[in-house]
Amino acid sequence: MKTFTKVLIEYFQKLNIKLPENVFIKNVQMDSNKVEKGSLFIAINNGNNYINQALEKGAEIVISDRESNDDVRVIKVPNSIIFLQEIAQSYRKELNLKIISITGSEGKTTTKDLVYGVLSKKYKCKKTIGNYNNQIGLPFTILQLEDDDEIGILEMGMSNLGEIDLLSKISQPNYAIITNIGDSHLEYLKNRDNVFIAKTEVLNYIDKDDVLVYGDDPYLRRLDTLKVGFDEKNNYLISNEKELYEGIKFQLNGKEYFVPLNGLHNAINASFAVALGMILKMSYFEIKEALKDVKITSMRFEKIEKDGILYINDAYNASPVSMEMALKAFSSLPLTKKKVVVLADALELGDREIEYHKNILMESLKYDFYKIFVYGERMKRSLEILNDSRIIYCAEKNLIKAELKEMKDIAVLLKGSRGMKLEEIIM
């Protein structure tokens, strides 16, 4: 990390702080367990308790915002998180690469994986690690970029106004994707109008002709940007979509593609990746072949067979929109098995959370599902209002697991917020 070492030295020179002689940083870590000889260790929050461990493992420099250590390698700063953000912003300015930022209420991680899967066919790329998409995770991801990387694909999450603005200021994106405007984080933002304002803060940092949005979204269609969707007014028109067991086939601007993911929403997510590939001068063949081989982060409509049951694990996270999408995708999945749904609470929905949960349950009743199990206090309260015998409430996941084991020839959709940990039903 020659460029990063240069940036780090210049950063501290401005503060009249001299680093040890011949310093050279090989990598940046926030986890002391991953520190090795030549690491820069940034001690954030409880990480300050592991400074000695990092030094023993060979850290070149340690950044801390607590009591300084006598070791010359330990540098005290007023705030480790602000240091992380500032050094990432400085480093990004020195990197000769393109940054693609991806935000939206649903589909960010899947779209990130799809964009990476397509673009890495031609370019040297790195993407956001897991869900490192916040004020700590995004700058840390930037610090994992290397001098010879050509594209960085960064997921940008938020829970309140101003957060996308900060992440955009740090990352200075060249291209952006906004997947949709939904009901996530209403506990803080209260309504979709504020979600729209928050998500579109990225537009202050990027030319409108380098932004892709879902053009059928009632909020995003207002924007003067490039649009992807099913309406003929979109720049990139999705058509002739067909659900298969292995994934979904669709056309974009008249050319056929296949992605090994189910659901109409994933045809949209894949279309963002295709459109960006086209913008970045990839051939139709390169894009088509790359899309067929993409690897997606786990718990996104992931098919798992265990003990004779086919599980569709879509339990990484949930919102009203994503739950409706999952129900629709599961219903349209071509299976001979009986379809069973397990729905858990969607979190951070604010004052109208019970209304949203009731709507989710009513949506589930539109389909010909064999059984619908619900788990969580919000689901329980919504069920009391709904009072429909076709839905079964279980207070514990083990009870759902036992019920499923008694059934024969079933496929089971798991959908709920991350905190509900529905994947434990499979274990």
C-alpha positions in Angstrom: 0.0 0.0 0.0 2.5 2.5 -1.2 -0.1 5.2 -1.9 -1.8 4.7 1.4 1.5 5.0 3.3 2.2 8.3 1.5 -1.3 9.6 2.4 -0.8 8.6 6.1 2.6 10.3 6.4 1.2 13.5 4.8 -1.9 13.4 7.1 0.2 13.4 10.2 2.7 15.9 8.8 -0.1 18.5 8.7 -0.6 17.8 12.4 3.1 18.1 13.1 3.2 14.5 14.2 6.2 12.5 13.1 5.7 8.8 12.3 8.5 6.2 13.1 11.3 6.0 10.6 10.8 4.0 7.4 7.2 3.3 8.1 5.3 1.2 5.5 1.7 0.0 5.9 0.8 -3.3 4.4 -2.9 -3.3 5.4 -5.4 -1.6 7.6 -7.3 -3.5 10.3 -10.0 -2.7 13.0 -9.9 -6.3 14.4 -6.8 -7.0 16.5 -7.1 -10.7 15.6 -6.4 -9.9 12.0 -3.4 -7.7 12.7 0.0 -8.9 11.3 3.4 -7.4 10.8 3.0 -4.1 8.9 -0.6 -3.5 9.8 -2.1 -0.1 10.7 -4.6 -0.9 13.6 -7.3 1.6 14.2 -8.7 1.1 17.7 -12.4 2.0 17.6 -14.6 1.8 20.7 -13.7 -1.5 22.5 -10.8 -1.9 20.1 -8.8 0.4 22.4 -8.7 -2.6 24.9 -6.6 -4.6 22.4 -3.8 -2.2 21.6 -1.1 -4.3 23.3 -2.3 -7.4 21.5 -2.0 -5.5 18.2 1.5 -4.3 19.0 2.6 -7.8 20.0 1.4 -9.1 16.6 3.5 -6.6 14.8 1.3 -3.6 14.1 3.3 -0.8 12.4 1.1 1.9 13.7 -1.8 2.0 16.2 -4.4 4.7 16.2 -6.2 5.3 19.5 -8.5 7.9 21.0 -8.0 6.9 24.6 -4.9 7.1 26.8 -1.7 7.0 24.7 0.8 4.2 25.1 4.5 4.7 25.7 5.2 2.7 22.5 6.1 5.2 19.7 3.9 3.2 17.4 0.8 4.3 19.2 -0.6 7.7 18.1 -3.5 9.3 19.9 -6.2 11.1 18.0 -9.3 13.0 19.3 -11.7 10.5 17.7 -10.7 7.2 15.9 -13.9 7.1 13.8 -13.3 10.6 12.5 -9.7 9.7 11.8 -10.9 6.6 9.8 -13.2 8.8 7.8 -10.7 11.5 7.1 -7.9 9.2 6.1 -10.2 7.2 3.9 -11.4 10.4 2.1 -7.7 11.5 1.6 -6.8 8.0 0.3 -9.7 7.9 -2.1 -8.6 11.2 -3.7 -5.2 9.6 -4.5 -6.6 6.4 -6.0 -6.9 6.3 -9.8 -10.1 4.2 -10.0 -13.8 4.5 -10.4 -16.2 4.3 -7.4 -19.7 3.0 -7.8 -22.0 3.7 -4.9 -25.2 1.6 -4.4 -28.0 2.7 -2.1 -31.8 2.2 -1.8 -34.3 0.7 0.7 -34.0 -2.8 -0.6 -31.7 -4.8 -2.8 -28.4 -3.0 -2.1 -26.3 -6.0 -1.2 -27.7 -8.2 -4.0 -27.2 -5.4 -6.5 -23.7 -4.9 -5.2 -22.9 -8.6 -5.7 -24.4 -8.6 -9.2 -22.5 -5.4 -10.2 -19.3 -6.9 -8.9 -20.0 -10.3 -10.6 -20.4 -8.5 -13.9 -17.6 -5.9 -13.8 -15.0 -8.2 -12.3 -15.2 -10.2 -15.6 -13.2 -7.3 -17.2 -11.9 -5.1 -14.4 -10.0 -5.5 -11.2 -12.7 -4.8 -8.6 -13.3 -4.8 -4.9 -16.6 -4.5 -3.2 -18.1 -3.7 0.2 -17.2 -6.5 2.7 -20.4 -8.1 4.0 -22.6 -5.3 5.2 -19.8 -2.8 6.0 -22.0 0.0 4.6 -22.1 2.6 7.4 -20.0 5.5 8.6 -17.4 3.0 9.9 -17.7 0.2 7.3 -17.6 2.3 4.2 -14.4 4.1 4.9 -12.8 0.9 6.1 -13.7 -0.7 2.8 -12.1 2.2 1.0 -8.9 1.5 2.9 -8.9 -2.1 1.6 -8.6 -0.8 -2.0 -5.2 -1.2 -3.6 -3.2 0.9 -6.1 -3.9 -1.4 -9.0 -7.7 -1.7 -8.4 -9.8 -0.2 -11.2 -13.2 -0.2 -9.6 -14.5 0.0 -6.1 -18.2 -1.0 -5.5 -19.5 0.5 -2.3 -22.8 -0.2 -0.6 -24.1 2.8 1.3 -26.6 2.3 4.1 -28.2 4.8 6.4 -30.8 5.2 9.1 -31.2 9.0 9.1 -30.8 12.1 7.1 -27.2 13.3 6.4 -25.6 9.8 6.5 -25.6 9.2 2.7 -24.2 12.8 2.3 -21.3 11.9 4.6 -20.6 8.6 2.9 -20.7 10.3 -0.5 -18.3 13.0 0.7 -15.9 10.3 1.8 -16.2 8.1 -1.3 -16.7 10.7 -4.1 -18.5 8.3 -6.4 -18.2 8.3 -10.2 -21.4 6.3 -10.7 -24.4 5.6 -8.5 -27.4 3.2 -8.3 -30.5 3.9 -6.3 -32.5 0.7 -6.1 -35.8 1.9 -4.8 -37.6 4.0 -2.0 -39.3 1.8 0.6 -40.3 1.7 4.2 -36.9 0.9 5.8 -35.8 2.9 8.8 -39.2 4.6 9.4 -38.5 4.5 13.1 -36.1 7.4 12.4 -37.2 8.9 9.1 -41.0 8.6 9.7 -42.1 8.5 6.0 -41.0 7.7 2.5 -40.6 11.4 1.6 -37.7 11.6 4.1 -36.4 8.2 2.9 -36.3 9.7 -0.6 -34.5 12.9 0.6 -32.0 10.8 2.5 -31.2 8.3 -0.3 -30.9 11.0 -3.0 -28.2 12.9 -1.0 -25.7 11.1 -3.2 -26.9 13.1 -6.2 -25.1 16.2 -4.8 -21.8 14.5 -5.6 -22.4 13.0 -9.1 -23.5 13.9 -12.6 -27.1 12.9 -13.3 -26.0 11.0 -16.5 -23.9 8.7 -14.3 -26.8 7.7 -12.0 -29.1 4.7 -12.5 -32.4 4.4 -10.7 -35.4 2.2 -10.7 -37.6 4.2 -13.0 -40.9 2.6 -12.1 -40.5 3.7 -8.5 -43.1 6.6 -7.8 -40.3 8.7 -6.2 -37.3 7.9 -8.3 -39.2 8.4 -11.6 -39.2 12.1 -10.8 -35.4 12.3 -11.1 -33.6 13.4 -14.3 -31.3 10.4 -14.4 -30.8 7.2 -16.3 -33.7 4.8 -15.5 -34.1 1.0 -15.4 -37.5 -0.6 -15.3 -40.6 -2.1 -17.1 -42.2 1.2 -18.3 -41.3 2.0 -21.9 -40.1 5.4 -20.9 -37.1 3.9 -19.1 -33.7 4.1 -20.7 -33.1 0.4 -20.0 -36.3 -1.5 -20.6 -36.9 -4.9 -18.9 -39.2 -7.3 -20.7 -40.2 -10.9 -21.3 -39.2 -12.0 -17.8 -39.7 -15.7 -17.0 -39.3 -17.5 -13.7 -37.4 -20.8 -13.7 -36.4 -23.0 -10.8 -32.7 -22.1 -11.4 -33.3 -18.3 -11.6 -35.0 -15.7 -13.8 -34.6 -15.1 -17.5 -35.3 -11.6 -18.9 -34.5 -9.2 -21.7 -33.0 -5.8 -21.3 -33.3 -3.5 -24.3 -34.2 -6.5 -26.4 -31.2 -8.7 -25.4 -31.7 -11.8 -23.3 -30.0 -12.5 -20.0 -30.3 -15.1 -17.2 -29.4 -14.6 -13.5 -29.3 -17.5 -11.0 -31.7 -15.7 -8.6 -35.4 -16.0 -8.3 -37.9 -13.2 -8.2 -38.9 -10.3 -10.5 -37.0 -7.9 -8.1 -33.8 -9.7 -9.0 -34.4 -9.1 -12.7 -34.4 -5.4 -11.7 -31.2 -5.8 -9.6 -29.5 -7.7 -12.4 -30.5 -5.1 -14.9 -28.6 -2.4 -13.0 -25.5 -4.6 -13.3 -26.1 -5.1 -17.0 -26.7 -1.4 -17.6 -23.5 -0.5 -15.8 -21.6 -3.1 -17.7 -22.8 -1.5 -20.9 -21.9 2.0 -19.7 -18.4 0.7 -18.9 -17.9 -0.6 -22.4 -18.3 -4.3 -21.7 -19.6 -6.5 -24.6 -22.9 -8.3 -24.6 -21.2 -11.7 -24.4 -19.0 -10.6 -21.4 -22.0 -9.3 -19.5 -24.2 -12.3 -20.3 -21.6 -14.9 -19.3 -20.6 -13.0 -16.1 -24.2 -12.7 -15.0 -24.7 -16.5 -15.2 -21.8 -17.1 -12.8 -22.5 -14.5 -10.1 -22.0 -15.4 -6.4 -24.5 -13.8 -4.0 -24.1 -13.1 -0.3 -25.9 -15.8 1.7 -29.5 -15.6 3.0 -30.7 -13.8 -0.1 -33.4 -16.2 -1.5 -30.8 -18.9 -0.9 -31.9 -22.5 -1.7 -30.9 -25.0 1.0 -32.0 -28.7 1.2 -31.9 -30.4 4.6 -33.7 -33.4 6.0 -35.9 -33.6 2.9 -37.1 -30.0 3.1 -36.2 -27.3 0.6 -35.6 -24.1 2.4 -35.6 -20.7 0.7 -33.5 -18.7 3.1 -34.3 -15.0 2.5 -33.8 -14.1 6.2 -30.9 -11.6 6.0 -33.2 -8.7 6.4 -36.8 -7.5 5.9 -39.0 -4.6 5.2 -42.7 -4.5 4.0 -41.6 -4.1 0.4 -38.9 -6.9 0.5 -41.4 -9.2 2.2 -44.0 -8.6 -0.5 -41.3 -9.3 -3.1 -40.2 -12.5 -1.4 -43.8 -13.8 -1.1 -44.5 -13.1 -4.8 -41.2 -14.7 -5.9 -41.8 -17.8 -3.7 -45.4 -18.1 -5.1 -44.2 -18.0 -8.7 -41.3 -20.5 -8.1 -42.1 -23.5 -10.3 -42.2 -26.3 -7.7 -44.3 -29.5 -7.2 -43.8 -29.3 -3.4 -46.3 -27.7 -1.1 -45.3 -24.2 -0.2 -45.0 -23.1 3.5 -44.1 -19.6 4.6 -42.4 -18.5 7.9 -42.6 -14.8 8.5 -41.0 -13.0 11.4 -41.0 -9.4 12.5 -39.7 -6.6 10.3 -37.9 -4.1 12.6 -37.4 -0.3 12.7 -40.8 0.5 11.1 -41.9 3.2 13.5 -45.3 4.1 14.8 -47.2 2.2 12.0 -45.4 -1.1 12.5 -48.5 -3.1 13.3 -50.3 -1.8 10.3 -47.3 -2.8 8.1 -47.3 -6.3 9.6 -51.0 -6.7 9.1 -50.6 -5.7 5.4 -47.8 -8.3 5.1 -50.0 -11.0 6.5 -52.9 -10.0 4.2 -50.5 -10.1 1.3 -49.4 -13.7 2.3 -53.1 -14.8 2.2 -53.4 -13.8 -1.5 -51.3 -16.8 -2.4 -52.0 -20.5 -2.3 -49.6 -21.3 0.5 -50.1 -24.6 2.4 -49.3 -23.0 5.8 -48.1 -19.6 7.1 -46.2 -19.6 10.3 -45.5 -16.3 12.1 -43.0 -15.5 14.8 -42.3 -12.3 16.8 -44.3 -9.9 19.0 -45.3 -7.6 16.1 -46.5 -10.5 14.0 -48.5 -11.8 17.0 -50.2 -8.4 17.6 -51.0 -8.1 13.9 -52.5 -11.6 13.9 -54.7 -10.7 16.8 -56.1 -7.9 14.7 -56.4 -10.0 11.6 -57.7 -13.2 13.3 -57.4 -15.6 10.4 -57.2 -19.3 11.1 -55.0 -20.0 8.1 -52.0 -18.3 9.9 -50.3 -20.1 12.8 -48.5 -18.2 15.5 -45.5 -19.8 17.2 -43.8 -18.2 20.2 -40.5 -20.1 19.6 -38.6 -21.0 16.5 -38.1 -24.6 17.8 -41.9 -25.0 17.7 -41.9 -24.0 14.0 -39.0 -26.3 13.4 -40.9 -29.2 14.9 -44.0 -28.5 12.9 -42.0 -28.4 9.7 -40.4 -31.8 10.4 -43.8 -33.4 10.6 -44.7 -32.3 7.1 -43.9 -34.1 3.9 -42.8 -32.8 0.5 -42.6 -29.1 1.4 -40.7 -26.0 0.4 -40.3 -23.4 3.1 -39.7 -19.6 2.7 -38.0 -17.9 5.6 -38.4 -14.1 5.7 -37.8 -11.7 8.6 -35.4 -9.0 9.9 -31.8 -9.9 10.8 -32.5 -9.6 14.5 -35.1 -12.4 14.3 -32.5 -15.0 13.1 -34.9 -17.2 11.2 -32.0 -19.2 9.8 -31.8 -21.0 13.1 -34.8 -23.0 12.0 -32.6 -24.7 9.4 -29.8 -25.6 11.9 
